[in-house]
mmCIF file of C-alpha atoms in Angstrom:
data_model
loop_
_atom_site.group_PDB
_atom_site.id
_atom_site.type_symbol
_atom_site.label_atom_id
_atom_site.label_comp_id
_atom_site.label_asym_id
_atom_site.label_seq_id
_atom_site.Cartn_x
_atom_site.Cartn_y
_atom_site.Cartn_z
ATOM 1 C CA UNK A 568 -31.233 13.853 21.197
ATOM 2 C CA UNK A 569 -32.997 11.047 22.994
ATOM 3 C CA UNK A 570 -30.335 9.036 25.348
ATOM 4 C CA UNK A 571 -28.234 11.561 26.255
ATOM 5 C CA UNK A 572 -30.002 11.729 29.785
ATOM 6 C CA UNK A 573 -30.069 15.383 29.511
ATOM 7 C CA UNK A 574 -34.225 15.542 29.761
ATOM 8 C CA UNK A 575 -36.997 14.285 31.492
ATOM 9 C CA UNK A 576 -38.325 11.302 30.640
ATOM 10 C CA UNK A 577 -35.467 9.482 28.908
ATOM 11 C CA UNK A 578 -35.502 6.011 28.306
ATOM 12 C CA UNK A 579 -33.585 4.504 31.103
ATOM 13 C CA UNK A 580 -32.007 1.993 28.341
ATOM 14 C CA UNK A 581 -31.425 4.910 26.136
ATOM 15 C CA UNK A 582 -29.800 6.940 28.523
ATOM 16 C CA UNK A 583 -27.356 4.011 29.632
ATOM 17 C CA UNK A 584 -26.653 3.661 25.719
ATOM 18 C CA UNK A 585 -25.949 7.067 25.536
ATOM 19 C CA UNK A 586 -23.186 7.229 28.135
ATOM 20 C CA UNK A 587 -21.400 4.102 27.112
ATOM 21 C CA UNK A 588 -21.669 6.052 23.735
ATOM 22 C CA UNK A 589 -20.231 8.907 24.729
ATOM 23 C CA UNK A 590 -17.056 7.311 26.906
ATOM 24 C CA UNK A 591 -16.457 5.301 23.449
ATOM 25 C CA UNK A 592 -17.713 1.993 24.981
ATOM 26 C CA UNK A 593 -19.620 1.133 21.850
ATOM 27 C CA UNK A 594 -19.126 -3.052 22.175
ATOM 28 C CA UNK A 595 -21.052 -2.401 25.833
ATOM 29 C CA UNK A 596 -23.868 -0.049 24.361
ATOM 30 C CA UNK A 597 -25.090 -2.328 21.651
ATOM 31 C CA UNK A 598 -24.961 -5.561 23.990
ATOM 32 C CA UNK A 599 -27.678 -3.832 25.600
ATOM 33 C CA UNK A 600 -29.795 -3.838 22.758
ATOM 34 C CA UNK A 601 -31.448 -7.259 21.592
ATOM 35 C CA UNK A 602 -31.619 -7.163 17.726
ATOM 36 C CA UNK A 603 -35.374 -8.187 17.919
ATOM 37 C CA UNK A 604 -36.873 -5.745 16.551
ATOM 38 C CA UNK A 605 -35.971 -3.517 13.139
ATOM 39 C CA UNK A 606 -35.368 -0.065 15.771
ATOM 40 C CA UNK A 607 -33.366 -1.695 17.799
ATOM 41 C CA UNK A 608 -31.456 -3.609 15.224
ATOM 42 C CA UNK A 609 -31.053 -0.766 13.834
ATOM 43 C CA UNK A 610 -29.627 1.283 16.149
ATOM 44 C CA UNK A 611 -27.050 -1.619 17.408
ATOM 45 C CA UNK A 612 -25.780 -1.975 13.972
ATOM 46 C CA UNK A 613 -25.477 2.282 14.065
ATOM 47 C CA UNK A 614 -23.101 2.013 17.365
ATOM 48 C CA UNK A 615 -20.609 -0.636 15.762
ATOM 49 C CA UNK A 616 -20.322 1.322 12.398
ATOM 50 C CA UNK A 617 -19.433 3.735 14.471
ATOM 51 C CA UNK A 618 -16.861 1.844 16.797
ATOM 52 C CA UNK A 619 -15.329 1.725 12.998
ATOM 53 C CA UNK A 620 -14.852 4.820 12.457
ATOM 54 C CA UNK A 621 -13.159 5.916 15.840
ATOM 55 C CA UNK A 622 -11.161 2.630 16.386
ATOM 56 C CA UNK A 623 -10.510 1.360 13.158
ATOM 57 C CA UNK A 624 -11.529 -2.145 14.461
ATOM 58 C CA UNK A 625 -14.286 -4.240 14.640
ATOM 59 C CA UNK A 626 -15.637 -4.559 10.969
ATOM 60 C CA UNK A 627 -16.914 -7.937 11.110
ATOM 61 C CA UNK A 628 -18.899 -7.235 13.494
ATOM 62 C CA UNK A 629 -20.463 -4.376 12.354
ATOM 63 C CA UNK A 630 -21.123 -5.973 8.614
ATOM 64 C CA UNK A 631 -22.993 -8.351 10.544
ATOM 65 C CA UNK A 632 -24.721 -6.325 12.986
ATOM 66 C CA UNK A 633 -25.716 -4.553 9.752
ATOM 67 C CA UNK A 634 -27.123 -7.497 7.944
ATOM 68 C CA UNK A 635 -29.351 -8.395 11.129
ATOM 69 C CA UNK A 636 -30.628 -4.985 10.423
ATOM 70 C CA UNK A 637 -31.056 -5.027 6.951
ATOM 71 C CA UNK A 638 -32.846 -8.193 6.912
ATOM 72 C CA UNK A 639 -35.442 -6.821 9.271
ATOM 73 C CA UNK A 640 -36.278 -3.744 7.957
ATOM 74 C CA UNK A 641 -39.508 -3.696 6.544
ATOM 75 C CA UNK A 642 -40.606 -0.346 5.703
ATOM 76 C CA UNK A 643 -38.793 2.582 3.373
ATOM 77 C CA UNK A 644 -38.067 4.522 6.588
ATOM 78 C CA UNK A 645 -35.957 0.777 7.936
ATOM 79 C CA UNK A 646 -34.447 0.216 4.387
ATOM 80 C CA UNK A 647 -33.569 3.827 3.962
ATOM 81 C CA UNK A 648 -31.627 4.015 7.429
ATOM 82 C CA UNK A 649 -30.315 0.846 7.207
ATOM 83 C CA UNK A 650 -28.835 2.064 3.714
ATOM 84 C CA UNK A 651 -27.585 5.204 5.229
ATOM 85 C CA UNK A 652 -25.563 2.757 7.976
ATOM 86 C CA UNK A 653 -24.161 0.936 4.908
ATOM 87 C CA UNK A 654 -23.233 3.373 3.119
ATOM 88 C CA UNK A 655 -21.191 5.137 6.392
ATOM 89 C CA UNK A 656 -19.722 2.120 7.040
ATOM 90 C CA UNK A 657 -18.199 1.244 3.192
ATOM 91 C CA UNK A 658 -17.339 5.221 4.014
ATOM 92 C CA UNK A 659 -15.367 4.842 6.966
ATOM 93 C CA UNK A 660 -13.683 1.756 5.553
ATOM 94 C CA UNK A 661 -12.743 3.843 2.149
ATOM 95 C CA UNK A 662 -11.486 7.031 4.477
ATOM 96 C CA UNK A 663 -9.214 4.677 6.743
ATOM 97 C CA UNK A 664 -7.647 2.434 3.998
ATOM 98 C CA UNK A 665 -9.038 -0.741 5.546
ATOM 99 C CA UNK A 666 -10.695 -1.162 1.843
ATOM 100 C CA UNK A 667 -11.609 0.793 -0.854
ATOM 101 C CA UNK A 668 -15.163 1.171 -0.792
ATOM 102 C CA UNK A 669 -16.054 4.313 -2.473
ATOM 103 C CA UNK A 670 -18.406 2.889 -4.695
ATOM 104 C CA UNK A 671 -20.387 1.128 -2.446
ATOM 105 C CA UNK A 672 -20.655 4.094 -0.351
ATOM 106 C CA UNK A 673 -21.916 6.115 -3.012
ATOM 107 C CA UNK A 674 -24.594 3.603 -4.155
ATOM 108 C CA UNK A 675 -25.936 3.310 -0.541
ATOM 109 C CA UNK A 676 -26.174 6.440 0.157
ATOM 110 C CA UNK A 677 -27.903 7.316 -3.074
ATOM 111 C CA UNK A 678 -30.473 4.198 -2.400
ATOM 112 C CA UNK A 679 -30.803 5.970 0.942
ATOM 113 C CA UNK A 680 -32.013 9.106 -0.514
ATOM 114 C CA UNK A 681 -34.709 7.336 -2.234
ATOM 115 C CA UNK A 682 -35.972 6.081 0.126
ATOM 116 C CA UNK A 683 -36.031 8.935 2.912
ATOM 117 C CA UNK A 684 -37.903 12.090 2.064
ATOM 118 C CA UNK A 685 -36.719 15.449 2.467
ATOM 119 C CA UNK A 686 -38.047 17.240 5.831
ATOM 120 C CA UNK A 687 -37.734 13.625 7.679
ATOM 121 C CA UNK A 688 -35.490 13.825 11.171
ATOM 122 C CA UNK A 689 -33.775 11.117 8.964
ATOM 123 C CA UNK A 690 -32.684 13.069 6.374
ATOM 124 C CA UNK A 691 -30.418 16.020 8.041
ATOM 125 C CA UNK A 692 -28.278 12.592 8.742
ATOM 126 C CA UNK A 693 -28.397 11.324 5.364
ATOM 127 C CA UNK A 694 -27.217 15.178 4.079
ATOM 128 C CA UNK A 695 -24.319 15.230 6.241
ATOM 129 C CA UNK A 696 -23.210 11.702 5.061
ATOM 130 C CA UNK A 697 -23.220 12.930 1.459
ATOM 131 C CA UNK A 698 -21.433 15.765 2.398
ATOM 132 C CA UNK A 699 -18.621 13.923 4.281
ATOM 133 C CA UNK A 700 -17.934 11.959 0.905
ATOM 134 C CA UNK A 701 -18.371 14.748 -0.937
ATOM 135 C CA UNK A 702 -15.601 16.791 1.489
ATOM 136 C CA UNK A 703 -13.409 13.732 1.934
ATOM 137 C CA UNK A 704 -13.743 10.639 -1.444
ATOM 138 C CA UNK A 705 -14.648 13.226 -4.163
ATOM 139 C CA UNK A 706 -12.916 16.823 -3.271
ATOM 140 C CA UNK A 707 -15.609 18.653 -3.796
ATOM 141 C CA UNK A 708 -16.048 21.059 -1.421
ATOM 142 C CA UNK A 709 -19.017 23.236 -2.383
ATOM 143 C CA UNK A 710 -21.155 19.983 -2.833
ATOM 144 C CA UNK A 711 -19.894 19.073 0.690
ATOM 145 C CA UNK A 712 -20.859 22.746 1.691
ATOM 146 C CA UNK A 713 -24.464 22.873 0.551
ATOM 147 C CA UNK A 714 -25.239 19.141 1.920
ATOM 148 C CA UNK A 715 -23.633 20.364 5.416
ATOM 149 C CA UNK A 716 -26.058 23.209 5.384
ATOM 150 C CA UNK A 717 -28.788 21.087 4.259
ATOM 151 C CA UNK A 718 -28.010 19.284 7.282
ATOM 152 C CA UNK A 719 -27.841 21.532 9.647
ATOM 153 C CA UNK A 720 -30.890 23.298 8.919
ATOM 154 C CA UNK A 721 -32.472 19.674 9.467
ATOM 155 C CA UNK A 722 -30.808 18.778 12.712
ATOM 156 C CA UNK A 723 -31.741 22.550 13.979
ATOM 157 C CA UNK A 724 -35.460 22.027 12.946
ATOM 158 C CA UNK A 725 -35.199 18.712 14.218
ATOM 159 C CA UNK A 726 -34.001 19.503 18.205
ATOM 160 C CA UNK A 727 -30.357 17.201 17.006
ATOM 161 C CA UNK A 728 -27.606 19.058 19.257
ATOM 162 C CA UNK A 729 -25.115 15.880 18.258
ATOM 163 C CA UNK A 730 -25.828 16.579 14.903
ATOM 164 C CA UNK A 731 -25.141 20.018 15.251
ATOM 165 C CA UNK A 732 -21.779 19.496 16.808
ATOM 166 C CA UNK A 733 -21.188 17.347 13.720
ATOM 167 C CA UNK A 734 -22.381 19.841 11.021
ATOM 168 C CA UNK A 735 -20.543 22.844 12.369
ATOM 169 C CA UNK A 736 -17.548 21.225 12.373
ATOM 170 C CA UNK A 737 -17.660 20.385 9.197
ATOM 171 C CA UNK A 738 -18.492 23.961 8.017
ATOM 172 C CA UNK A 739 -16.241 25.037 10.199
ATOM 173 C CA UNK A 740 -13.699 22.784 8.858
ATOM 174 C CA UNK A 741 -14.410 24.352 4.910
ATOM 175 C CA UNK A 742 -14.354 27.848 6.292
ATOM 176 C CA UNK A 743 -10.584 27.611 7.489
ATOM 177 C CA UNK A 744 -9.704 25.668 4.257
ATOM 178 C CA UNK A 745 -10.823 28.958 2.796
ATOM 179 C CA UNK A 746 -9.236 30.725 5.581
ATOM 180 C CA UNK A 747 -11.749 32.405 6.905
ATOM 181 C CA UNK A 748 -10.080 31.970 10.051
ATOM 182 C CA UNK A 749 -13.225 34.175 12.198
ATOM 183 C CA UNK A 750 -16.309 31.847 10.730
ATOM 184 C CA UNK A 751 -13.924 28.565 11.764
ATOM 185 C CA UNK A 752 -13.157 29.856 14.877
ATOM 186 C CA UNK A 753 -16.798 30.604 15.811
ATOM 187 C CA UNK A 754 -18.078 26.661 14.197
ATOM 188 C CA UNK A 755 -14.869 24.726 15.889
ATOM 189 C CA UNK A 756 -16.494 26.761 19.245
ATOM 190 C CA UNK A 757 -20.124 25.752 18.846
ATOM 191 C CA UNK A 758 -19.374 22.139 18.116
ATOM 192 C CA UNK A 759 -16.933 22.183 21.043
ATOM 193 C CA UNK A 760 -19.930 24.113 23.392
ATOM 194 C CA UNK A 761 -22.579 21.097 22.448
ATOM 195 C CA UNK A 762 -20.524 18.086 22.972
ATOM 196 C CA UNK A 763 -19.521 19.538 25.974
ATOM 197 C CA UNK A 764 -22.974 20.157 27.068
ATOM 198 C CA UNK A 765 -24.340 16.920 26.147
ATOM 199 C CA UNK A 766 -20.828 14.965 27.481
ATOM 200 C CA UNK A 767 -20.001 13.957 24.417
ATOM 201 C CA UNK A 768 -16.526 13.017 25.995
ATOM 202 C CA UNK A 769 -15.128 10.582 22.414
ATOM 203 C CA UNK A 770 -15.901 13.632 20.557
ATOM 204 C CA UNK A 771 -14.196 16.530 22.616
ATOM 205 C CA UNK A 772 -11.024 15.515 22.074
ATOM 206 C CA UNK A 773 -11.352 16.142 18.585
ATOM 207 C CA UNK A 774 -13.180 19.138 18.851
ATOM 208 C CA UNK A 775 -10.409 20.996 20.949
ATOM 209 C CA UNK A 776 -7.662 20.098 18.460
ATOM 210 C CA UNK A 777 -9.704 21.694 15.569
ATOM 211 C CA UNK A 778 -10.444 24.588 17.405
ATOM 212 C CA UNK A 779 -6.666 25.194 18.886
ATOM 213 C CA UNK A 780 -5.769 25.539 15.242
ATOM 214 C CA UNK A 781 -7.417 28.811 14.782
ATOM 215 C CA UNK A 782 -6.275 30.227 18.310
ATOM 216 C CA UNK A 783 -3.408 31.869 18.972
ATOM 217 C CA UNK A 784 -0.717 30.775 21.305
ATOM 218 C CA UNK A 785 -0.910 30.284 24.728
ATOM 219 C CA UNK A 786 -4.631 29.167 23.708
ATOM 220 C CA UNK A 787 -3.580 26.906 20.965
ATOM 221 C CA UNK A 788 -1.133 24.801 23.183
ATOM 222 C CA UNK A 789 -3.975 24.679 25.995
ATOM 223 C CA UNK A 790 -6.504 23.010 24.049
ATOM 224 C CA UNK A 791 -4.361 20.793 22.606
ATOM 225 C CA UNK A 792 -3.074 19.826 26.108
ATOM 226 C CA UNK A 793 -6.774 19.361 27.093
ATOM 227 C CA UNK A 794 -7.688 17.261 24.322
ATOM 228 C CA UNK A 795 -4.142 15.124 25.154
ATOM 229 C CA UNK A 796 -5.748 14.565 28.289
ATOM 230 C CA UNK A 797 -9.129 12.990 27.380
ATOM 231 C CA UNK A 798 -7.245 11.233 24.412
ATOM 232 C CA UNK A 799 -5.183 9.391 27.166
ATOM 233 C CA UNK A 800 -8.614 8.953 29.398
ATOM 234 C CA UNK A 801 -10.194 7.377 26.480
ATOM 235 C CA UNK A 802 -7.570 4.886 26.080
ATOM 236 C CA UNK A 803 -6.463 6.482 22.613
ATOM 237 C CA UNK A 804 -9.762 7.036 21.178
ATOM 238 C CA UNK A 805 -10.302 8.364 18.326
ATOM 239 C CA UNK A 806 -7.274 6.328 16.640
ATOM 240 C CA UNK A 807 -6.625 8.791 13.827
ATOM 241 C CA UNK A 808 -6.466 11.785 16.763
ATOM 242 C CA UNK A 809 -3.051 10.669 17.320
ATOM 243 C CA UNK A 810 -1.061 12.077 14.365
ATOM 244 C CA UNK A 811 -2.837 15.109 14.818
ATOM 245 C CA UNK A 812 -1.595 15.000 18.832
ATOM 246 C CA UNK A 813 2.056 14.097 18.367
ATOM 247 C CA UNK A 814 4.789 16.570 19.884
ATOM 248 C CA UNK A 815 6.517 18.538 16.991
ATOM 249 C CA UNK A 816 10.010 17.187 16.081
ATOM 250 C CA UNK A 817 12.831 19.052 17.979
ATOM 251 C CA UNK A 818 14.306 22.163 15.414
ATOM 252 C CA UNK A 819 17.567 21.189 13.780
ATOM 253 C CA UNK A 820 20.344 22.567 15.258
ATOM 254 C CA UNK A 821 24.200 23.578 13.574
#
């Protein structure tokens, strides 16, 4: 992906933006961007939608940031990403309980697909949007499953590693709910490999807990250690890791 500093030739602004990014410094990344243009817009708007999702904070912001973007997108490509933000952000607010967006989400995501044609680097985003509200608002899981695949067939064709991480977790996520505990195992370890690889470090933490819950122990508890560790680094980051972190309560005892 570009800004992740991992090639030649990466945009020295890019690259910073990607390692704030990626240490969950998301306020710092988009002050580096000047909303000037409908790219960079944009892509600021993109980093505090996402500082919603992981720190259930900051939606004023980001509703604004998202208007500046809105209003200067010109072309279907802008409007269609910029309605792909929206829609990800009335998402995340509808999947934390901040406020029940559902609808919102699903109209901006639809007005999204409108406007971005299939086979578009755009596009394997888009599908794995639909398929996280399909998964997680609707419950239905073989819509979520066929928009995840979608997906990932456009982030491989695409050269989109983040993505990747993204849609085999997801897939990964549906196989164990089906328990097909080998297929998970093998997703939770490719997303964990790529965010690894591209130091993904707000994402790993996430990653190891998922994949610690198709190993066996002493695996299981070393994983989950790990990803306490960078949870703790990352000053708590994601919020919604927590629960899934917390010691088990003491057995009863007679």
């Amino acid at each position: 992906m570009s800004g992740n500093g991992t090639t030649p030739g990466d945009d020295p602004l890019q690259t910073a933006v990607w390692r704030l990014r990626s240490r969950g410094c998301w306020a710092d990344a988009a002050a580096l961007l000047l909303p000037d243009t409908p790219a960079a817009a944009l892509q600021r708007a993109s980093l505090l939608v996402e500082r919603c999702l992981y720190t259930e904070r900051g939606w004023e912001e980001a509703e604004d940031a998202l208007r500046t973007a809105e209003a200067l997108a010109h072309t279907d490509d802008e409007r269609g990403a910029a309605a792909c933000e929206r829609g990800y952000l009335a998402y995340a607010s509808t999947l934390l309980v901040v406020r029940d967006r559902a609808d919102e989400a699903r109209a901006a995501l639809g007005r999204a697909a409108a406007l971005i044609p299939p086979g578009v680097s755009q596009r394997a985003l888009l599908d794995f949007r639909r398929g996280l509200l399909a998964e997680n608002l609707t419950s239905a899981p073989q819509a979520a499953r066929a928009a995840y695949r979608r997906a990932h067939a456009g982030a491989t064709a695409h050269g989109n590693p983040l993505l990747l991480s993204f849609t085999w977790r997801h897939l990964a996520g549906l196989a164990l709910r089906d328990g097909e505990l080998v297929e998970a195992r093998h997703g939770f370890a490719e997303s964990l490999r790529i965010r690894e690889e591209l130091g993904y470090l707000v994402g790993t933490a996430p990653a190891l807990v998922s994949l610690a819950d198709t190993e066996t122990e002493p695996e299981a508890s070393r994983l989950r250690e790990e990803a306490r560790r960078l949870f703790r680094l990352l000053g708590g980051v994601p919020t919604w890791l927590a629960r899934q972190l917390a010691p088990l309560p003491p057995a009863a005892t007679a």
